[in-house]
Coordinates of C-alpha atoms in Angstrom, one line a residue:
X1 CA -7.0 18.4 -18.0
X2 CA -5.7 21.1 -15.6
X3 CA -7.9 19.7 -12.8
X4 CA -6.7 16.1 -13.4
X5 CA -3.0 16.9 -13.6
X6 CA -3.1 19.4 -10.7
X7 CA -4.2 16.4 -8.6
X8 CA -0.6 15.1 -8.7
X9 CA 0.8 18.3 -7.2
X10 CA -2.2 18.7 -4.9
X11 CA -1.9 15.1 -3.8
X12 CA 1.8 15.6 -2.9
X13 CA 0.9 18.8 -1.1
X14 CA -1.7 16.9 1.0
X15 CA 0.8 14.2 1.8
X16 CA 3.4 16.7 3.0
X17 CA 1.4 19.7 4.4
X18 CA -1.9 18.2 5.2
X19 CA -5.5 18.8 4.1
X20 CA -6.0 22.2 5.6
X21 CA -3.3 23.9 3.6
X22 CA -4.3 22.0 0.5
X23 CA -7.9 23.1 0.8
X24 CA -7.0 26.7 1.5
X25 CA -4.8 26.8 -1.6
X26 CA -7.8 25.4 -3.6
X27 CA -10.1 28.2 -2.2
X28 CA -7.6 30.9 -3.2
X29 CA -7.1 29.5 -6.7
X30 CA -10.9 29.1 -7.4
X31 CA -11.7 32.5 -6.0
X32 CA -8.9 34.1 -8.1
X33 CA -9.9 32.3 -11.2
X34 CA -13.6 33.3 -11.0
X35 CA -12.5 36.9 -10.2
X36 CA -10.4 37.0 -13.3
X37 CA -13.3 36.0 -15.6
X38 CA -15.6 38.4 -13.8
X39 CA -13.5 41.2 -15.1
X40 CA -13.2 40.2 -18.8
X41 CA -15.0 38.5 -21.6
X42 CA -11.9 37.7 -23.6
X43 CA -11.1 34.1 -24.6
X44 CA -7.6 34.4 -23.1
X45 CA -8.9 35.6 -19.7
X46 CA -11.4 32.7 -19.6
X47 CA -8.7 30.1 -20.5
X48 CA -6.5 31.5 -17.7
X49 CA -9.2 32.2 -15.2
X50 CA -11.6 29.3 -15.6
X51 CA -9.5 26.7 -17.4
X52 CA -6.2 27.1 -15.4
X53 CA -6.8 28.8 -12.1
X54 CA -10.2 27.5 -11.3
X55 CA -9.4 24.1 -12.7
X56 CA -6.3 23.9 -10.5
X57 CA -8.2 25.1 -7.5
X58 CA -10.8 22.4 -7.9
X59 CA -7.9 19.9 -8.1
X60 CA -6.5 21.1 -4.7
X61 CA -10.0 21.1 -3.2
X62 CA -10.7 17.6 -4.4
X63 CA -7.4 16.3 -3.1
X64 CA -7.8 17.7 0.3
X65 CA -10.9 15.8 1.5
X66 CA -10.7 12.1 0.6
X67 CA -7.2 11.2 2.0
X68 CA -7.9 12.4 5.6
X69 CA -11.4 10.9 5.6
X70 CA -10.0 7.4 4.6
X71 CA -7.3 7.7 7.3
X72 CA -9.9 8.1 10.1
X73 CA -11.9 5.0 9.2
X74 CA -11.0 1.2 9.0
X75 CA -10.3 -0.6 5.8
X76 CA -13.6 -2.4 5.9
X77 CA -15.4 0.9 5.4
X78 CA -13.1 2.4 2.7
X79 CA -15.7 2.2 -0.1
X80 CA -18.4 3.7 2.0
X81 CA -16.3 6.6 3.3
X82 CA -14.8 7.3 -0.2
X83 CA -18.3 7.3 -1.7
X84 CA -19.7 9.6 0.9
X85 CA -16.9 12.1 0.5
X86 CA -16.9 12.3 -3.3
X87 CA -20.7 12.3 -3.4
X88 CA -20.5 15.9 -2.2
X89 CA -18.6 16.8 -5.3
X90 CA -21.1 15.0 -7.5
X91 CA -24.1 16.7 -5.8
X92 CA -22.7 20.2 -6.4
X93 CA -24.6 20.8 -9.7
X94 CA -27.9 20.2 -7.8
X95 CA -27.6 23.7 -6.3
X96 CA -25.0 25.3 -8.6
X97 CA -26.9 24.8 -11.9
X98 CA -30.3 26.4 -10.9
X99 CA -28.5 29.1 -8.8
X100 CA -26.2 30.0 -11.7
X101 CA -29.1 30.0 -14.1
X102 CA -31.1 32.4 -11.9
X103 CA -28.2 34.7 -11.1
X104 CA -27.1 35.0 -14.7
X105 CA -30.6 36.1 -15.6
X106 CA -30.8 38.6 -12.8
X107 CA -27.2 40.0 -12.7
X108 CA -25.5 38.9 -15.9
X109 CA -22.6 36.5 -16.3
X110 CA -19.7 38.6 -15.0
X111 CA -21.4 39.7 -11.7
X112 CA -22.4 36.1 -11.2
X113 CA -18.8 34.9 -11.5
X114 CA -17.7 37.6 -9.0
X115 CA -20.3 36.3 -6.6
X116 CA -19.3 32.7 -6.9
X117 CA -15.6 33.6 -6.6
X118 CA -16.1 35.4 -3.3
X119 CA -18.5 32.8 -2.0
X120 CA -16.3 29.8 -2.8
X121 CA -13.2 31.5 -1.4
X122 CA -15.0 32.3 1.9
X123 CA -16.6 28.9 2.2
X124 CA -13.4 27.0 1.5
X125 CA -11.4 29.2 3.8
X126 CA -13.8 28.4 6.7
X127 CA -14.4 24.8 5.9
X128 CA -10.7 24.0 5.5
X129 CA -10.3 24.6 9.3
X130 CA -12.3 21.4 9.9
X131 CA -10.0 19.1 7.9
X132 CA -7.5 17.2 9.9
X133 CA -5.3 14.1 9.6
X134 CA -5.3 11.7 12.5
X135 CA -2.3 11.7 14.8
X136 CA 0.9 9.8 13.9
X137 CA 0.5 6.1 14.6
X138 CA -3.3 6.2 14.8
X139 CA -5.0 3.0 13.6
X140 CA -8.8 2.9 13.3
X141 CA -10.4 -0.1 15.0
X142 CA -12.2 -2.5 12.8
X143 CA -15.9 -3.0 13.7
X144 CA -16.7 -6.3 15.5
X145 CA -18.2 -9.0 13.4
X146 CA -21.8 -10.0 14.0
X147 CA -20.9 -13.2 15.9
X148 CA -18.9 -11.1 18.4
X149 CA -21.6 -8.6 19.2
X150 CA -21.8 -9.4 22.9
X151 CA -22.6 -6.7 25.3
X152 CA -19.7 -6.0 27.5
X153 CA -19.0 -3.6 30.4
X154 CA -15.9 -1.7 29.3
X155 CA -14.1 1.0 31.1
X156 CA -14.4 4.4 29.6
X157 CA -11.5 5.5 27.4
X158 CA -10.1 8.9 27.1
X159 CA -9.8 10.6 23.7
X160 CA -6.0 10.1 23.9
X161 CA -6.3 6.4 24.6
X162 CA -8.7 6.0 21.6
X163 CA -6.0 7.5 19.4
X164 CA -3.1 5.4 20.7
X165 CA -1.2 3.3 18.1
X166 CA -2.4 -0.2 17.8
X167 CA -0.2 -3.2 17.0
X168 CA -1.0 -4.6 13.6
X169 CA -1.2 -8.3 12.8
X170 CA 0.1 -7.5 9.4
X171 CA 2.4 -4.6 8.2
X172 CA 0.6 -1.6 6.7
X173 CA 0.7 -1.5 3.0
X174 CA 2.8 1.4 1.8
X175 CA 4.2 2.2 -1.6
X176 CA 5.8 5.4 -3.0
X177 CA 4.7 6.9 -6.2
X178 CA 8.0 6.2 -7.9
X179 CA 7.4 2.5 -7.4
X180 CA 3.6 2.5 -8.0
X181 CA 3.9 3.8 -11.6
X182 CA 6.3 0.9 -12.4
X183 CA 3.8 -1.8 -11.5
X184 CA 1.4 -3.5 -13.9
X185 CA -1.4 -3.2 -11.4
X186 CA -1.2 0.6 -11.7
X187 CA -1.5 0.6 -15.4
X188 CA -4.4 -1.8 -15.4
X189 CA -6.3 0.5 -13.0
X190 CA -5.3 3.5 -15.1
X191 CA -6.8 1.8 -18.2
X192 CA -10.0 0.9 -16.4
X193 CA -10.4 4.4 -15.0
X194 CA -9.7 5.8 -18.5
X195 CA -12.5 3.8 -20.0
X196 CA -15.0 4.0 -17.1
X197 CA -14.7 7.7 -16.6
X198 CA -14.0 8.6 -20.2
X199 CA -16.9 6.7 -21.6
X200 CA -19.2 8.3 -19.1
X201 CA -18.0 11.8 -19.9
X202 CA -18.1 10.9 -23.6
X203 CA -21.9 10.5 -23.6
X204 CA -22.9 12.9 -20.7
X205 CA -22.3 15.8 -23.1
X206 CA -24.5 14.1 -25.7
X207 CA -27.3 13.7 -23.2
X208 CA -27.0 17.3 -22.1
X209 CA -27.2 18.4 -25.8
X210 CA -30.3 16.3 -26.3
X211 CA -31.9 17.8 -23.1
X212 CA -31.2 21.3 -24.4
X213 CA -33.0 20.5 -27.7
X214 CA -35.9 18.8 -26.0
X215 CA -36.4 20.9 -22.9
X216 CA -34.9 24.3 -23.7
X217 CA -34.2 26.5 -20.7
X218 CA -35.4 23.7 -18.4
X219 CA -32.4 21.5 -19.4
X220 CA -30.6 22.4 -16.1
X221 CA -33.1 20.0 -14.5
X222 CA -31.5 17.1 -16.3
X223 CA -28.1 18.3 -15.1
X224 CA -29.3 18.4 -11.5
X225 CA -31.0 14.9 -11.8
X226 CA -27.8 13.5 -13.4
X227 CA -25.9 14.9 -10.4
X228 CA -28.2 13.1 -8.0
X229 CA -27.6 9.9 -9.9
X230 CA -23.9 10.6 -9.9
X231 CA -23.8 11.1 -6.1
X232 CA -26.0 8.0 -5.5
X233 CA -23.7 5.9 -7.6
X234 CA -20.7 6.9 -5.6
X235 CA -22.3 6.0 -2.3
X236 CA -23.9 2.7 -3.4
X237 CA -20.7 1.6 -5.2
X238 CA -18.7 2.2 -2.0
X239 CA -21.2 0.1 0.0
X240 CA -21.1 -2.7 -2.6
X241 CA -17.3 -2.6 -2.7
X242 CA -17.1 -3.1 1.0
X243 CA -19.5 -6.0 0.9
X244 CA -18.4 -7.9 -2.2
X245 CA -14.8 -6.8 -2.8
X246 CA -13.4 -4.0 -5.1
X247 CA -12.7 -6.2 -8.1
X248 CA -16.2 -7.7 -8.4
X249 CA -17.9 -4.4 -7.6
X250 CA -15.9 -2.7 -10.4
X251 CA -16.7 -5.4 -12.9
X252 CA -20.4 -5.3 -12.1
X253 CA -20.7 -1.6 -12.4
X254 CA -18.7 -1.4 -15.6
X255 CA -20.9 -4.1 -17.1
X256 CA -24.1 -2.2 -15.9
X257 CA -22.6 0.9 -17.4
X258 CA -22.1 -0.9 -20.7
X259 CA -25.6 -2.3 -20.7
X260 CA -27.0 1.2 -20.0
X261 CA -25.1 2.6 -23.0
X262 CA -26.7 0.1 -25.3
X263 CA -30.2 0.7 -23.8
X264 CA -29.7 4.4 -24.2
X265 CA -29.4 4.0 -28.0
X266 CA -33.2 3.6 -28.2
X267 CA -33.5 7.1 -26.7
X268 CA -30.9 8.9 -28.8
X269 CA -32.0 7.2 -32.0
X270 CA -35.6 8.4 -31.8
X271 CA -36.6 11.7 -33.3
X272 CA -37.7 14.2 -30.6
X273 CA -37.0 11.9 -27.7
X274 CA -39.4 12.5 -24.8
X275 CA -38.1 14.5 -21.9
X276 CA -39.0 11.6 -19.5
X277 CA -36.7 9.1 -21.3
X278 CA -33.9 11.7 -21.5
X279 CA -34.1 12.3 -17.8
X280 CA -34.2 8.5 -17.1
X281 CA -31.1 7.9 -19.3
X282 CA -29.3 10.8 -17.7
X283 CA -30.0 9.4 -14.2
X284 CA -28.6 6.0 -15.0
X285 CA -25.6 7.3 -16.9
X286 CA -24.8 9.7 -14.0
X287 CA -25.2 6.8 -11.5
X288 CA -22.9 4.5 -13.4
X289 CA -20.3 7.2 -14.1
X290 CA -20.3 8.1 -10.4
X291 CA -19.4 4.6 -9.3
X292 CA -15.9 5.1 -10.7
X293 CA -15.2 8.0 -8.4
X294 CA -15.7 5.9 -5.3
X295 CA -14.2 2.6 -6.4
X296 CA -10.8 3.8 -7.6
X297 CA -9.8 5.7 -4.4
X298 CA -10.6 2.4 -2.6
X299 CA -8.3 0.5 -4.9
X300 CA -5.6 3.1 -4.4
X301 CA -5.8 2.8 -0.6
X302 CA -6.1 -1.0 -0.5
X303 CA -3.2 -1.7 -2.9
X304 CA -0.7 1.0 -2.1
X305 CA -1.5 2.3 1.4
X306 CA -2.3 5.8 2.8
X307 CA 1.2 7.2 3.3
X308 CA 1.5 8.4 -0.3
X309 CA -2.2 8.2 -1.1
X310 CA -2.4 11.8 -2.3
X311 CA 0.2 11.6 -5.0
X312 CA -0.6 8.0 -5.9
X313 CA -4.3 8.8 -6.5
X314 CA -3.3 12.0 -8.3
X315 CA -1.3 9.9 -10.7
X316 CA -4.1 7.5 -11.2
X317 CA -6.6 10.4 -11.6
X318 CA -4.8 11.6 -14.7
X319 CA -6.7 8.8 -16.5
X320 CA -9.9 10.6 -15.7
X321 CA -8.7 13.8 -17.3
X322 CA -7.1 12.2 -20.3
X323 CA -10.0 9.8 -20.7
X324 CA -12.6 12.6 -20.7
X325 CA -10.6 14.7 -23.1
X326 CA -9.9 11.9 -25.6
X327 CA -13.3 10.2 -25.5
X328 CA -15.2 13.5 -25.9
X329 CA -13.1 14.3 -28.9
X330 CA -13.8 10.9 -30.3
X331 CA -17.5 11.4 -29.7
X332 CA -17.5 14.8 -31.3
X333 CA -15.8 13.3 -34.4
X334 CA -18.3 10.5 -34.6
X335 CA -21.3 12.8 -34.3
X336 CA -19.8 15.1 -36.9
X337 CA -19.3 12.3 -39.4
X338 CA -22.5 10.4 -38.8
X339 CA -24.9 13.2 -37.7
X340 CA -26.1 11.0 -34.9
X341 CA -25.3 10.2 -31.2
X342 CA -25.9 6.5 -31.7
X343 CA -22.4 5.4 -32.6
X344 CA -20.9 7.3 -29.6
X345 CA -23.1 5.1 -27.3
X346 CA -22.1 2.0 -29.2
X347 CA -18.4 2.7 -28.9
X348 CA -18.7 3.5 -25.2
X349 CA -20.7 0.4 -24.6
X350 CA -18.1 -1.9 -26.3
X351 CA -15.2 -0.3 -24.4
X352 CA -17.0 -0.6 -21.1
X353 CA -17.7 -4.3 -21.8
X354 CA -14.0 -4.9 -22.4
X355 CA -13.1 -3.0 -19.3
X356 CA -15.6 -5.1 -17.2
X357 CA -13.9 -8.3 -18.5
X358 CA -10.5 -7.0 -17.6
X359 CA -11.7 -5.9 -14.1
X360 CA -13.2 -9.4 -13.5
X361 CA -9.8 -11.1 -14.2
X362 CA -7.7 -8.5 -12.4
X363 CA -6.0 -9.6 -9.2
X364 CA -4.8 -7.7 -6.2
X365 CA -1.0 -7.3 -5.9
X366 CA 0.4 -9.9 -3.6
X367 CA 2.9 -7.7 -2.0
X368 CA 4.1 -4.1 -1.9
X369 CA 7.4 -2.6 -1.1

């Protein structure tokens, strides 16, 4: 929840101060949070250090990368660029999970947290220097269509000429957050994000629990494989979105996510499910969950523009946090009352099917202020 709601403040910071400052703040907060929990084992210290400081730092870090990346590339590549950027976030468990498992065994929990705090602070402080918004008035050139791919001898352009403002045939879409939250289109997207991300987070914990029961200490392998599926889903969804359109892509992936939930029931309902099937289910669940993280930034840019993209997407991203919190609570209550994961997957599948239908009928706003 802290991560999700910090995205509003972090998004506004990105809009006003740029990505470098935003990323640096994220590095300071993450480093401080992990340092706090490295010095104490108390519940209060962990809530403050990991829940608040580290969660807020992740929010600032997440908000610092996508907006500048989308500003450098044309609208026809929005999905691909968003997918590539957020895939890095999805891939993090591939190295973090095994590294953390190893270091905790060698050094203990607190020393491991101190190491990660220092490492993340140094890495983010250095990498933030490479983040940059394009100059004022910069408009990325759309790639030529295939029927215009004629070899031409063109004069060389200087870097400055490449960055000169370009006259637009249509006015750039731009809408402030105060107006965005008053539109029906925002709340439709919010609902779809709530369901898409919430349903995924709802069952990811169940799969992780099953992996722990079936695979013991090797369960981190499932986490890593799920992360690979997660990152792949973000990139592929972005490519499909650019090729087929955002609405159709979202409807397709929500429907596939729904189907996957129903198919996974056969895995969770079997006693002592085989590790292979748990890994397979985890891969597809991670893939379909990841598609949300590429598609919704593309909607945000396409519908409301880039000028206030940071805060607009921050507001939309609250659905991810609330959805994950609410849906995991629902899943926990269902498992506690039934003693089985099956109904969690059934509920998630039904909600995703409804969301797919809504996405298919959703229309792009005709105009923006």
